Amino acid sequence: MKKNIYITSLLCGWMAFATTSCEDPGEVHFDDDSFSSTLYLKDNGLQEVDFYNVNKDLIFSTIVGKGGTDNDIARTAAVRLFTQEEMDAYNKLIGSDYVLLPSDCYEFNQQYAFEAGVESQPLDITLKAAIGELDQDQEYVLPVKLISETHSVNPNKCDLIIKPKVITPQVSMSDIGIQTPLKVHTSNTYLQQATFTTSLKLNMPNEGWKFKVHPETDEDILHFLVDQYSIETGKIHKLLPTSAYNIPVVEFAETERSQKLDITVKYQEGMTDGDYLLPIILKEVEGMPFEVNAGTCYLPISLTDGMIQIKPTDSDITTNSSPKTIGKLIDGGVGEGLFWESYYYTVEGLESYCDPTYGIYVDISNLDKKITKAMKIRLSAYAWHTLATKAKVYAKTVSNPEWTLIKTNDDAEEIAPVFPNAKKKTNYLLELDGGHIRDLDYQDCGEVTAVRIAFLESKKGTLTDITAANVGSKLVGLAEIEIFGY
């Protein structure tokens, strides 16, 4: 893209003189018949050119033109580089500090011949890829001058100063700053490893480039970043040992503009409980002269021998009633529009609105044996009129794939009331004062693979005998389910 900043050149000739005949003072004569034919550069003055630093030459195209009243006159011309004296004079004229491009950064044809009837000749100036390697603190230009030893040149259109504006593509991380802590367990082998996922992005379309992005691995630099962050936050942080994580080199193939970056953190023997910090910063790009964004992603790691929250995905949670809104139970919110309710209306083609044994139930699966010793199920309610009053919890384990009733730590098989400290705010809402939350604790329940929370009664009545005739009056509601364990 050209950005024309036209400055009338005074270097090609400070003035154009017209001479008059002594015999006839009123008759104007043009030296070298310039009125009938004169040479010029179509693009002239200062031209700023976007130069993308992508290991590729750029062609700046313009023309050497021939104008005047007689197009049949043949002409010859040349294009040459400014001398250093001319460059200094130009800088002084416009108050700039431009530097001549090194000779290995450009290429162009210097000689041009115009046959009779030819009005223009192409002038293609190659700006070499080496421009991208120059010191960007300097303002480099390529100044050229159109000259002719025998013919007339337009003094206002004979200088072209090309200023490459170097634009280097940049790769950056999508997550910068402090992140949500990653939980890693010291004893549960299924929780001793966790993964943080972010992405790397190129700030322009990939036009067929292959390159690799390397993360910073120098421990001195990582220690410095941790110390710097500790000073900023007023809290001492420990650098995560290099043996406890893996940050891969990320490869971009042709056309790829974004790539996922998975960082695996794993407990190592000898690590003590507590909080660690891993600064993630990009170091360099291999294969292309691209830059990396200097922003740092700070990943906290909490190493513990206690409970860790296990977060199911939408595909891990199912129900036998009102499944379309079941995702609200794991969205992290408690409030208006953030709660789930079982069917309160008939559904065409649905024959059963409950289970005679489990009532209205919610299943959470794919726990992948993350729970081997202890488990906590946290239920949060929002609505008063659909509040659960009786429930049971079942589990599947590695050794027993059938739903099996499990007891809480206080030996309760049946949870009733479910929310013993719940307080009514209105006919429809609860006070969100802590009484709307119930923790159910379980110990030595085996290697759990799935959990079923069966709601048997609510303030609307029994939930094991719902039919199409009474579905509108028998329902249960819940705002959130959270599972912790190890």
GROMACS .gro file of C-alpha atoms in nm:
model
  486
    1MET     CA    1   0.000   0.000   0.000
    2LYS     CA    2   0.139   0.339  -0.099
    3LYS     CA    3   0.085   0.645   0.114
    4ASN     CA    4   0.173   0.954  -0.089
    5ILE     CA    5   0.323   1.237   0.107
    6TYR     CA    6   0.413   1.471  -0.179
    7ILE     CA    7   0.694   1.716  -0.127
    8THR     CA    8   0.798   1.923  -0.425
    9SER     CA    9   1.161   1.844  -0.494
   10LEU     CA   10   1.413   2.121  -0.515
   11LEU     CA   11   1.703   1.885  -0.567
   12CYS     CA   12   1.648   1.808  -0.932
   13GLY     CA   13   1.694   2.177  -1.016
   14TRP     CA   14   1.619   2.461  -0.783
   15MET     CA   15   1.433   2.653  -1.058
   16ALA     CA   16   1.322   2.596  -1.416
   17PHE     CA   17   1.434   2.888  -1.627
   18ALA     CA   18   1.259   3.000  -1.943
   19THR     CA   19   1.471   3.219  -2.177
   20THR     CA   20   1.341   3.492  -2.404
   21SER     CA   21   1.480   3.599  -2.735
   22CYS     CA   22   1.673   3.925  -2.751
   23GLU     CA   23   1.532   3.993  -3.095
   24ASP     CA   24   1.170   3.944  -2.983
   25PRO     CA   25   1.120   3.997  -2.609
   26GLY     CA   26   0.759   3.880  -2.635
   27GLU     CA   27   0.843   3.536  -2.781
   28VAL     CA   28   0.911   3.254  -2.531
   29HIS     CA   29   1.168   2.985  -2.621
   30PHE     CA   30   1.210   2.649  -2.435
   31ASP     CA   31   1.559   2.508  -2.403
   32ASP     CA   32   1.585   2.152  -2.546
   33ASP     CA   33   1.230   2.175  -2.679
   34SER     CA   34   1.089   2.085  -2.336
   35PHE     CA   35   0.747   2.216  -2.424
   36SER     CA   36   0.712   1.960  -2.699
   37SER     CA   37   0.843   1.663  -2.493
   38THR     CA   38   0.954   1.624  -2.130
   39LEU     CA   39   1.026   1.328  -1.899
   40TYR     CA   40   0.881   1.276  -1.549
   41LEU     CA   41   0.811   1.021  -1.276
   42LYS     CA   42   0.445   0.935  -1.226
   43ASP     CA   43   0.497   0.872  -0.853
   44ASN     CA   44   0.721   1.134  -0.701
   45GLY     CA   45   0.798   1.303  -0.375
   46LEU     CA   46   0.791   1.103  -0.053
   47GLN     CA   47   0.610   0.769  -0.086
   48GLU     CA   48   0.553   0.564   0.231
   49VAL     CA   49   0.520   0.194   0.151
   50ASP     CA   50   0.392  -0.080   0.383
   51PHE     CA   51   0.667  -0.342   0.386
   52TYR     CA   52   0.562  -0.670   0.549
   53ASN     CA   53   0.857  -0.846   0.704
   54VAL     CA   54   0.781  -1.196   0.577
   55ASN     CA   55   1.108  -1.305   0.410
   56LYS     CA   56   0.982  -1.176   0.078
   57ASP     CA   57   1.084  -0.897  -0.163
   58LEU     CA   58   0.836  -0.621  -0.241
   59ILE     CA   59   0.803  -0.461  -0.585
   60PHE     CA   60   0.726  -0.090  -0.595
   61SER     CA   61   0.591  -0.015  -0.942
   62THR     CA   62   0.560   0.321  -1.107
   63ILE     CA   63   0.637   0.460  -1.454
   64VAL     CA   64   0.880   0.694  -1.624
   65GLY     CA   65   0.653   0.906  -1.842
   66LYS     CA   66   0.705   1.124  -2.147
   67GLY     CA   67   0.475   1.421  -2.188
   68GLY     CA   68   0.442   1.732  -2.400
   69THR     CA   69   0.287   1.825  -2.732
   70ASP     CA   70   0.493   1.597  -2.957
   71ASN     CA   71   0.481   1.229  -2.861
   72ASP     CA   72   0.688   1.122  -3.161
   73ILE     CA   73   1.013   1.253  -3.018
   74ALA     CA   74   1.250   0.975  -2.897
   75ARG     CA   75   1.407   1.017  -2.557
   76THR     CA   76   1.661   0.847  -2.326
   77ALA     CA   77   1.673   0.875  -1.947
   78ALA     CA   78   1.834   0.727  -1.639
   79VAL     CA   79   1.730   0.672  -1.278
   80ARG     CA   80   2.001   0.698  -1.016
   81LEU     CA   81   2.034   0.698  -0.638
   82PHE     CA   82   2.070   1.024  -0.447
   83THR     CA   83   2.421   1.112  -0.347
   84GLN     CA   84   2.487   1.153   0.024
   85GLU     CA   85   2.508   1.530  -0.031
   86GLU     CA   86   2.164   1.530  -0.193
   87MET     CA   87   2.026   1.316   0.092
   88ASP     CA   88   2.167   1.561   0.347
   89ALA     CA   89   2.019   1.854   0.156
   90TYR     CA   90   1.677   1.684   0.145
   91ASN     CA   91   1.685   1.614   0.519
   92LYS     CA   92   1.774   1.974   0.587
   93LEU     CA   93   1.498   2.097   0.356
   94ILE     CA   94   1.215   1.906   0.527
   95GLY     CA   95   1.364   1.866   0.875
   96SER     CA   96   1.401   1.488   0.864
   97ASP     CA   97   1.678   1.246   0.957
   98TYR     CA   98   1.643   0.983   0.686
   99VAL     CA   99   1.920   0.732   0.615
  100LEU     CA  100   2.002   0.583   0.275
  101LEU     CA  101   1.900   0.220   0.238
  102PRO     CA  102   2.201  -0.015   0.220
  103SER     CA  103   2.279  -0.126  -0.135
  104ASP     CA  104   2.181  -0.488  -0.068
  105CYS     CA  105   1.826  -0.380   0.015
  106TYR     CA  106   1.707  -0.270  -0.329
  107GLU     CA  107   1.741  -0.324  -0.703
  108PHE     CA  108   1.614  -0.136  -1.009
  109ASN     CA  109   1.690  -0.074  -1.375
  110GLN     CA  110   1.880   0.251  -1.428
  111GLN     CA  111   1.856   0.307  -1.804
  112TYR     CA  112   1.541   0.388  -2.005
  113ALA     CA  113   1.493   0.452  -2.377
  114PHE     CA  114   1.179   0.593  -2.538
  115GLU     CA  115   1.120   0.525  -2.903
  116ALA     CA  116   0.902   0.756  -3.106
  117GLY     CA  117   0.538   0.720  -3.000
  118VAL     CA  118   0.615   0.551  -2.667
  119GLU     CA  119   0.468   0.750  -2.379
  120SER     CA  120   0.593   0.555  -2.076
  121GLN     CA  121   0.830   0.288  -1.946
  122PRO     CA  122   0.769   0.079  -1.632
  123LEU     CA  123   0.996   0.148  -1.336
  124ASP     CA  124   0.996  -0.150  -1.098
  125ILE     CA  125   1.197  -0.107  -0.781
  126THR     CA  126   1.261  -0.423  -0.580
  127LEU     CA  127   1.271  -0.367  -0.204
  128LYS     CA  128   1.464  -0.666  -0.071
  129ALA     CA  129   1.358  -0.886   0.221
  130ALA     CA  130   1.679  -0.777   0.399
  131ILE     CA  131   1.501  -0.451   0.488
  132GLY     CA  132   1.324  -0.642   0.764
  133GLU     CA  133   1.659  -0.708   0.933
  134LEU     CA  134   1.757  -0.341   0.960
  135ASP     CA  135   1.758  -0.142   1.281
  136GLN     CA  136   1.400  -0.019   1.309
  137ASP     CA  137   1.510   0.278   1.520
  138GLN     CA  138   1.652   0.429   1.200
  139GLU     CA  139   1.428   0.575   0.928
  140TYR     CA  140   1.557   0.432   0.602
  141VAL     CA  141   1.462   0.564   0.259
  142LEU     CA  142   1.546   0.487  -0.101
  143PRO     CA  143   1.572   0.823  -0.284
  144VAL     CA  144   1.609   0.811  -0.663
  145LYS     CA  145   1.634   1.083  -0.927
  146LEU     CA  146   1.523   1.082  -1.291
  147ILE     CA  147   1.793   1.240  -1.511
  148SER     CA  148   1.874   1.284  -1.877
  149GLU     CA  149   2.195   1.427  -2.020
  150THR     CA  150   2.032   1.528  -2.347
  151HIS     CA  151   1.662   1.584  -2.285
  152SER     CA  152   1.427   1.779  -2.065
  153VAL     CA  153   1.312   1.645  -1.723
  154ASN     CA  154   1.022   1.795  -1.528
  155PRO     CA  155   1.195   1.954  -1.225
  156ASN     CA  156   0.888   1.902  -1.004
  157LYS     CA  157   0.848   1.533  -1.089
  158CYS     CA  158   1.200   1.395  -1.103
  159ASP     CA  159   1.259   1.284  -0.743
  160LEU     CA  160   1.108   0.975  -0.575
  161ILE     CA  161   1.182   0.900  -0.211
  162ILE     CA  162   1.052   0.556  -0.106
  163LYS     CA  163   1.016   0.509   0.267
  164PRO     CA  164   0.953   0.143   0.367
  165LYS     CA  165   0.730   0.118   0.671
  166VAL     CA  166   0.834  -0.219   0.812
  167ILE     CA  167   0.542  -0.417   0.951
  168THR     CA  168   0.649  -0.736   1.127
  169PRO     CA  169   0.374  -0.995   1.193
  170GLN     CA  170   0.339  -1.086   1.557
  171VAL     CA  171   0.239  -1.399   1.747
  172SER     CA  172   0.065  -1.355   2.081
  173MET     CA  173  -0.106  -1.563   2.349
  174SER     CA  174  -0.479  -1.528   2.397
  175ASP     CA  175  -0.447  -1.542   2.778
  176ILE     CA  176  -0.233  -1.276   2.947
  177GLY     CA  177  -0.211  -1.196   3.316
  178ILE     CA  178  -0.313  -1.407   3.615
  179GLN     CA  179  -0.522  -1.719   3.542
  180THR     CA  180  -0.752  -1.943   3.745
  181PRO     CA  181  -0.538  -2.167   3.969
  182LEU     CA  182  -0.468  -2.519   3.849
  183LYS     CA  183  -0.525  -2.784   4.117
  184VAL     CA  184  -0.283  -3.075   4.144
  185HIS     CA  185  -0.302  -3.354   4.405
  186THR     CA  186  -0.009  -3.512   4.585
  187SER     CA  187  -0.150  -3.864   4.631
  188ASN     CA  188  -0.443  -3.930   4.395
  189THR     CA  189  -0.266  -4.050   4.081
  190TYR     CA  190  -0.561  -3.943   3.866
  191LEU     CA  191  -0.537  -3.586   3.995
  192GLN     CA  192  -0.159  -3.556   4.000
  193GLN     CA  193  -0.164  -3.410   3.649
  194ALA     CA  194  -0.359  -3.116   3.512
  195THR     CA  195  -0.358  -2.925   3.184
  196PHE     CA  196  -0.388  -2.554   3.110
  197THR     CA  197  -0.495  -2.467   2.757
  198THR     CA  198  -0.448  -2.137   2.581
  199SER     CA  199  -0.393  -2.045   2.217
  200LEU     CA  200  -0.136  -1.865   2.004
  201LYS     CA  201  -0.252  -1.632   1.733
  202LEU     CA  202  -0.089  -1.462   1.435
  203ASN     CA  203  -0.212  -1.105   1.393
  204MET     CA  204  -0.261  -1.134   1.017
  205PRO     CA  205  -0.368  -1.405   0.769
  206ASN     CA  206  -0.111  -1.680   0.715
  207GLU     CA  207  -0.011  -1.661   0.350
  208GLY     CA  208   0.153  -2.002   0.331
  209TRP     CA  209   0.417  -1.959   0.603
  210LYS     CA  210   0.549  -2.246   0.812
  211PHE     CA  211   0.704  -2.153   1.145
  212LYS     CA  212   0.752  -2.260   1.506
  213VAL     CA  213   0.692  -2.061   1.823
  214HIS     CA  214   0.927  -2.131   2.114
  215PRO     CA  215   0.833  -2.061   2.477
  216GLU     CA  216   1.080  -1.909   2.720
  217THR     CA  217   1.253  -2.182   2.921
  218ASP     CA  218   1.546  -1.992   3.077
  219GLU     CA  219   1.509  -2.040   3.453
  220ASP     CA  220   1.679  -1.710   3.533
  221ILE     CA  221   1.423  -1.522   3.326
  222LEU     CA  222   1.134  -1.719   3.478
  223HIS     CA  223   1.267  -1.654   3.829
  224PHE     CA  224   1.288  -1.285   3.748
  225LEU     CA  225   0.925  -1.281   3.631
  226VAL     CA  226   0.809  -1.460   3.947
  227ASP     CA  227   1.004  -1.218   4.167
  228GLN     CA  228   0.865  -0.923   3.975
  229TYR     CA  229   0.509  -1.052   4.016
  230SER     CA  230   0.569  -1.113   4.387
  231ILE     CA  231   0.675  -0.749   4.429
  232GLU     CA  232   0.371  -0.626   4.236
  233THR     CA  233   0.124  -0.835   4.438
  234GLY     CA  234   0.295  -0.814   4.776
  235LYS     CA  235   0.291  -1.194   4.809
  236ILE     CA  236   0.585  -1.434   4.782
  237HIS     CA  237   0.543  -1.691   4.504
  238LYS     CA  238   0.749  -2.002   4.429
  239LEU     CA  239   0.853  -2.086   4.075
  240LEU     CA  240   0.716  -2.421   3.960
  241PRO     CA  241   1.012  -2.660   3.911
  242THR     CA  242   1.097  -2.724   3.546
  243SER     CA  243   1.056  -3.099   3.602
  244ALA     CA  244   0.690  -3.045   3.695
  245TYR     CA  245   0.563  -2.908   3.363
  246ASN     CA  246   0.595  -2.933   2.989
  247ILE     CA  247   0.545  -2.647   2.744
  248PRO     CA  248   0.579  -2.767   2.385
  249VAL     CA  249   0.709  -2.580   2.082
  250VAL     CA  250   0.404  -2.488   1.875
  251GLU     CA  251   0.415  -2.542   1.499
  252PHE     CA  252   0.211  -2.343   1.248
  253ALA     CA  253   0.149  -2.503   0.911
  254GLU     CA  254   0.057  -2.318   0.591
  255THR     CA  255  -0.263  -2.109   0.624
  256GLU     CA  256  -0.287  -2.169   1.002
  257ARG     CA  257  -0.339  -1.848   1.195
  258SER     CA  258  -0.417  -1.992   1.539
  259GLN     CA  259  -0.287  -2.293   1.728
  260LYS     CA  260  -0.371  -2.447   2.064
  261LEU     CA  261  -0.106  -2.453   2.337
  262ASP     CA  262  -0.147  -2.723   2.603
  263ILE     CA  263   0.069  -2.693   2.913
  264THR     CA  264   0.082  -3.005   3.128
  265VAL     CA  265   0.160  -2.975   3.501
  266LYS     CA  266   0.243  -3.290   3.695
  267TYR     CA  267   0.326  -3.356   4.058
  268GLN     CA  268   0.686  -3.460   4.117
  269GLU     CA  269   0.816  -3.656   4.414
  270GLY     CA  270   0.958  -3.420   4.673
  271MET     CA  271   0.733  -3.124   4.594
  272THR     CA  272   0.571  -2.978   4.906
  273ASP     CA  273   0.210  -2.868   4.941
  274GLY     CA  274   0.145  -2.507   4.866
  275ASP     CA  275   0.111  -2.251   4.591
  276TYR     CA  276   0.343  -2.231   4.290
  277LEU     CA  277   0.356  -1.995   3.993
  278LEU     CA  278   0.450  -2.063   3.632
  279PRO     CA  279   0.511  -1.760   3.409
  280ILE     CA  280   0.437  -1.844   3.045
  281ILE     CA  281   0.598  -1.612   2.792
  282LEU     CA  282   0.686  -1.651   2.426
  283LYS     CA  283   1.056  -1.638   2.340
  284GLU     CA  284   1.094  -1.639   1.961
  285VAL     CA  285   0.966  -1.751   1.624
  286GLU     CA  286   1.168  -1.998   1.418
  287GLY     CA  287   1.136  -2.011   1.040
  288MET     CA  288   0.999  -1.659   0.983
  289PRO     CA  289   1.122  -1.317   1.101
  290PHE     CA  290   0.813  -1.265   1.315
  291GLU     CA  291   0.792  -1.100   1.655
  292VAL     CA  292   0.635  -1.238   1.971
  293ASN     CA  293   0.417  -1.041   2.206
  294ALA     CA  294   0.598  -0.981   2.536
  295GLY     CA  295   0.285  -1.028   2.749
  296THR     CA  296   0.318  -1.280   3.032
  297CYS     CA  297   0.059  -1.538   3.133
  298TYR     CA  298   0.084  -1.623   3.503
  299LEU     CA  299  -0.045  -1.971   3.586
  300PRO     CA  300  -0.092  -2.040   3.960
  301ILE     CA  301  -0.066  -2.403   4.066
  302SER     CA  302  -0.210  -2.521   4.396
  303LEU     CA  303  -0.054  -2.845   4.518
  304THR     CA  304  -0.270  -3.011   4.782
  305ASP     CA  305  -0.348  -3.339   4.955
  306GLY     CA  306  -0.709  -3.231   5.017
  307MET     CA  307  -1.025  -3.186   4.810
  308ILE     CA  308  -1.004  -3.070   4.449
  309GLN     CA  309  -1.305  -2.949   4.254
  310ILE     CA  310  -1.388  -3.173   3.960
  311LYS     CA  311  -1.563  -2.980   3.686
  312PRO     CA  312  -1.790  -3.179   3.455
  313THR     CA  313  -1.867  -3.066   3.102
  314ASP     CA  314  -2.214  -3.029   2.949
  315SER     CA  315  -2.183  -3.376   2.798
  316ASP     CA  316  -2.113  -3.527   3.143
  317ILE     CA  317  -2.443  -3.421   3.304
  318THR     CA  318  -2.782  -3.574   3.220
  319THR     CA  319  -3.131  -3.593   3.373
  320ASN     CA  320  -3.462  -3.767   3.322
  321SER     CA  321  -3.654  -3.437   3.332
  322SER     CA  322  -3.611  -3.106   3.148
  323PRO     CA  323  -3.270  -3.192   2.995
  324LYS     CA  324  -3.242  -2.881   2.777
  325THR     CA  325  -3.160  -2.658   3.075
  326ILE     CA  326  -2.953  -2.906   3.276
  327GLY     CA  327  -2.631  -2.719   3.186
  328LYS     CA  328  -2.737  -2.445   3.427
  329LEU     CA  329  -2.642  -2.677   3.714
  330ILE     CA  330  -2.273  -2.652   3.626
  331ASP     CA  331  -2.249  -2.294   3.496
  332GLY     CA  332  -2.110  -2.155   3.822
  333GLY     CA  333  -2.401  -1.922   3.890
  334VAL     CA  334  -2.687  -1.898   4.139
  335GLY     CA  335  -2.955  -1.645   4.055
  336GLU     CA  336  -3.242  -1.549   3.830
  337GLY     CA  337  -3.223  -1.741   3.503
  338LEU     CA  338  -2.936  -1.955   3.637
  339PHE     CA  339  -3.135  -2.243   3.787
  340TRP     CA  340  -3.282  -2.567   3.658
  341GLU     CA  341  -3.636  -2.699   3.714
  342SER     CA  342  -3.786  -3.033   3.618
  343TYR     CA  343  -4.081  -3.051   3.379
  344TYR     CA  344  -4.386  -2.851   3.487
  345TYR     CA  345  -4.574  -2.910   3.162
  346THR     CA  346  -4.660  -3.204   2.943
  347VAL     CA  347  -4.426  -3.301   2.661
  348GLU     CA  348  -4.563  -3.457   2.343
  349GLY     CA  349  -4.456  -3.819   2.308
  350LEU     CA  350  -4.310  -3.840   2.661
  351GLU     CA  351  -4.452  -4.138   2.849
  352SER     CA  352  -4.269  -4.110   3.182
  353TYR     CA  353  -4.209  -3.794   3.385
  354CYS     CA  354  -4.018  -3.961   3.669
  355ASP     CA  355  -3.861  -4.286   3.784
  356PRO     CA  356  -4.051  -4.491   4.043
  357THR     CA  357  -3.723  -4.558   4.231
  358TYR     CA  358  -3.510  -4.251   4.168
  359GLY     CA  359  -3.781  -3.988   4.119
  360ILE     CA  360  -3.623  -3.692   3.935
  361TYR     CA  361  -3.252  -3.755   3.908
  362VAL     CA  362  -2.938  -3.586   3.781
  363ASP     CA  363  -2.641  -3.798   3.668
  364ILE     CA  364  -2.283  -3.681   3.648
  365SER     CA  365  -2.056  -3.925   3.465
  366ASN     CA  366  -1.704  -3.949   3.326
  367LEU     CA  367  -1.545  -3.888   3.664
  368ASP     CA  368  -1.266  -4.120   3.546
  369LYS     CA  369  -1.176  -4.250   3.893
  370LYS     CA  370  -1.072  -3.900   4.003
  371ILE     CA  371  -1.248  -3.978   4.331
  372THR     CA  372  -1.080  -4.267   4.512
  373LYS     CA  373  -1.094  -4.179   4.883
  374ALA     CA  374  -1.327  -3.890   4.965
  375MET     CA  375  -1.602  -3.690   4.792
  376LYS     CA  376  -1.805  -3.380   4.863
  377ILE     CA  377  -2.124  -3.296   4.671
  378ARG     CA  378  -2.233  -2.934   4.711
  379LEU     CA  379  -2.594  -2.850   4.621
  380SER     CA  380  -2.713  -2.490   4.583
  381ALA     CA  381  -3.082  -2.396   4.564
  382TYR     CA  382  -3.250  -2.074   4.452
  383ALA     CA  383  -3.629  -2.123   4.444
  384TRP     CA  384  -3.835  -2.177   4.760
  385HIS     CA  385  -4.148  -2.329   4.605
  386THR     CA  386  -3.955  -2.610   4.425
  387LEU     CA  387  -3.700  -2.674   4.700
  388ALA     CA  388  -3.587  -3.038   4.729
  389THR     CA  389  -3.680  -3.194   5.065
  390LYS     CA  390  -3.569  -3.557   5.030
  391ALA     CA  391  -3.290  -3.709   4.823
  392LYS     CA  392  -3.055  -4.006   4.795
  393VAL     CA  393  -2.713  -4.031   4.630
  394TYR     CA  394  -2.597  -4.327   4.426
  395ALA     CA  395  -2.261  -4.402   4.268
  396LYS     CA  396  -2.100  -4.628   4.012
  397THR     CA  397  -1.746  -4.744   4.076
  398VAL     CA  398  -1.475  -4.931   3.892
  399SER     CA  399  -1.556  -5.247   4.086
  400ASN     CA  400  -1.935  -5.204   4.069
  401PRO     CA  401  -2.087  -5.056   3.750
  402GLU     CA  402  -2.442  -5.063   3.896
  403TRP     CA  403  -2.604  -4.771   4.076
  404THR     CA  404  -2.536  -4.827   4.445
  405LEU     CA  405  -2.673  -4.622   4.732
  406ILE     CA  406  -2.392  -4.455   4.928
  407LYS     CA  407  -2.396  -4.319   5.282
  408THR     CA  408  -2.275  -3.980   5.399
  409ASN     CA  409  -2.005  -3.952   5.664
  410ASP     CA  410  -2.275  -3.934   5.932
  411ASP     CA  411  -2.413  -4.268   5.805
  412ALA     CA  412  -2.721  -4.123   5.636
  413GLU     CA  413  -2.861  -4.302   5.331
  414GLU     CA  414  -3.153  -4.063   5.294
  415ILE     CA  415  -3.094  -3.689   5.296
  416ALA     CA  416  -3.395  -3.523   5.453
  417PRO     CA  417  -3.433  -3.235   5.473
  418VAL     CA  418  -3.197  -3.158   5.188
  419PHE     CA  419  -3.160  -2.793   5.290
  420PRO     CA  420  -3.221  -2.784   5.664
  421ASN     CA  421  -3.112  -2.421   5.703
  422ALA     CA  422  -3.297  -2.276   5.402
  423LYS     CA  423  -3.494  -1.956   5.470
  424LYS     CA  424  -3.790  -1.833   5.274
  425LYS     CA  425  -3.756  -1.488   5.118
  426THR     CA  426  -4.076  -1.482   4.912
  427ASN     CA  427  -4.327  -1.742   4.805
  428TYR     CA  428  -4.088  -1.827   4.522
  429LEU     CA  429  -3.735  -1.738   4.637
  430LEU     CA  430  -3.485  -1.835   4.906
  431GLU     CA  431  -3.258  -1.615   5.111
  432LEU     CA  432  -2.910  -1.657   4.962
  433ASP     CA  433  -2.745  -1.644   5.304
  434GLY     CA  434  -2.565  -1.978   5.307
  435GLY     CA  435  -2.869  -2.178   5.411
  436HIS     CA  436  -2.938  -2.238   5.042
  437ILE     CA  437  -2.620  -2.451   5.024
  438ARG     CA  438  -2.583  -2.811   5.141
  439ASP     CA  439  -2.259  -3.009   5.152
  440LEU     CA  440  -2.282  -3.387   5.144
  441ASP     CA  441  -1.958  -3.558   5.251
  442TYR     CA  442  -1.864  -3.916   5.167
  443GLN     CA  443  -1.561  -4.123   5.269
  444ASP     CA  444  -1.414  -4.446   5.129
  445CYS     CA  445  -1.671  -4.470   4.852
  446GLY     CA  446  -1.436  -4.644   4.607
  447GLU     CA  447  -1.307  -4.535   4.268
  448VAL     CA  448  -1.614  -4.341   4.161
  449THR     CA  449  -1.693  -4.317   3.790
  450ALA     CA  450  -2.043  -4.164   3.808
  451VAL     CA  451  -2.283  -4.008   4.060
  452ARG     CA  452  -2.664  -3.997   4.061
  453ILE     CA  453  -2.848  -3.745   4.278
  454ALA     CA  454  -3.205  -3.873   4.312
  455PHE     CA  455  -3.464  -3.620   4.430
  456LEU     CA  456  -3.753  -3.809   4.588
  457GLU     CA  457  -3.958  -3.523   4.733
  458SER     CA  458  -3.984  -3.146   4.705
  459LYS     CA  459  -4.214  -2.881   4.849
  460LYS     CA  460  -4.439  -2.971   4.556
  461GLY     CA  461  -4.479  -3.328   4.681
  462THR     CA  462  -4.361  -3.679   4.601
  463LEU     CA  463  -4.149  -3.708   4.285
  464THR     CA  464  -4.175  -4.082   4.225
  465ASP     CA  465  -4.532  -4.084   4.092
  466ILE     CA  466  -4.542  -3.798   3.840
  467THR     CA  467  -4.773  -3.844   3.543
  468ALA     CA  468  -4.891  -3.627   3.257
  469ALA     CA  469  -5.196  -3.546   3.468
  470ASN     CA  470  -5.005  -3.404   3.767
  471VAL     CA  471  -4.673  -3.291   3.614
  472GLY     CA  472  -4.764  -2.926   3.659
  473SER     CA  473  -4.791  -2.962   4.034
  474LYS     CA  474  -4.496  -3.192   4.105
  475LEU     CA  475  -4.151  -3.057   4.025
  476VAL     CA  476  -3.814  -2.981   4.180
  477GLY     CA  477  -3.558  -2.710   4.121
  478LEU     CA  478  -3.186  -2.663   4.179
  479ALA     CA  479  -2.931  -2.392   4.097
  480GLU     CA  480  -2.592  -2.561   4.110
  481ILE     CA  481  -2.410  -2.892   4.163
  482GLU     CA  482  -2.040  -2.894   4.251
  483ILE     CA  483  -1.827  -3.202   4.307
  484PHE     CA  484  -1.502  -3.215   4.502
  485GLY     CA  485  -1.286  -3.511   4.581
  486TYR     CA  486  -0.957  -3.695   4.571
   0.00000   0.00000   0.00000
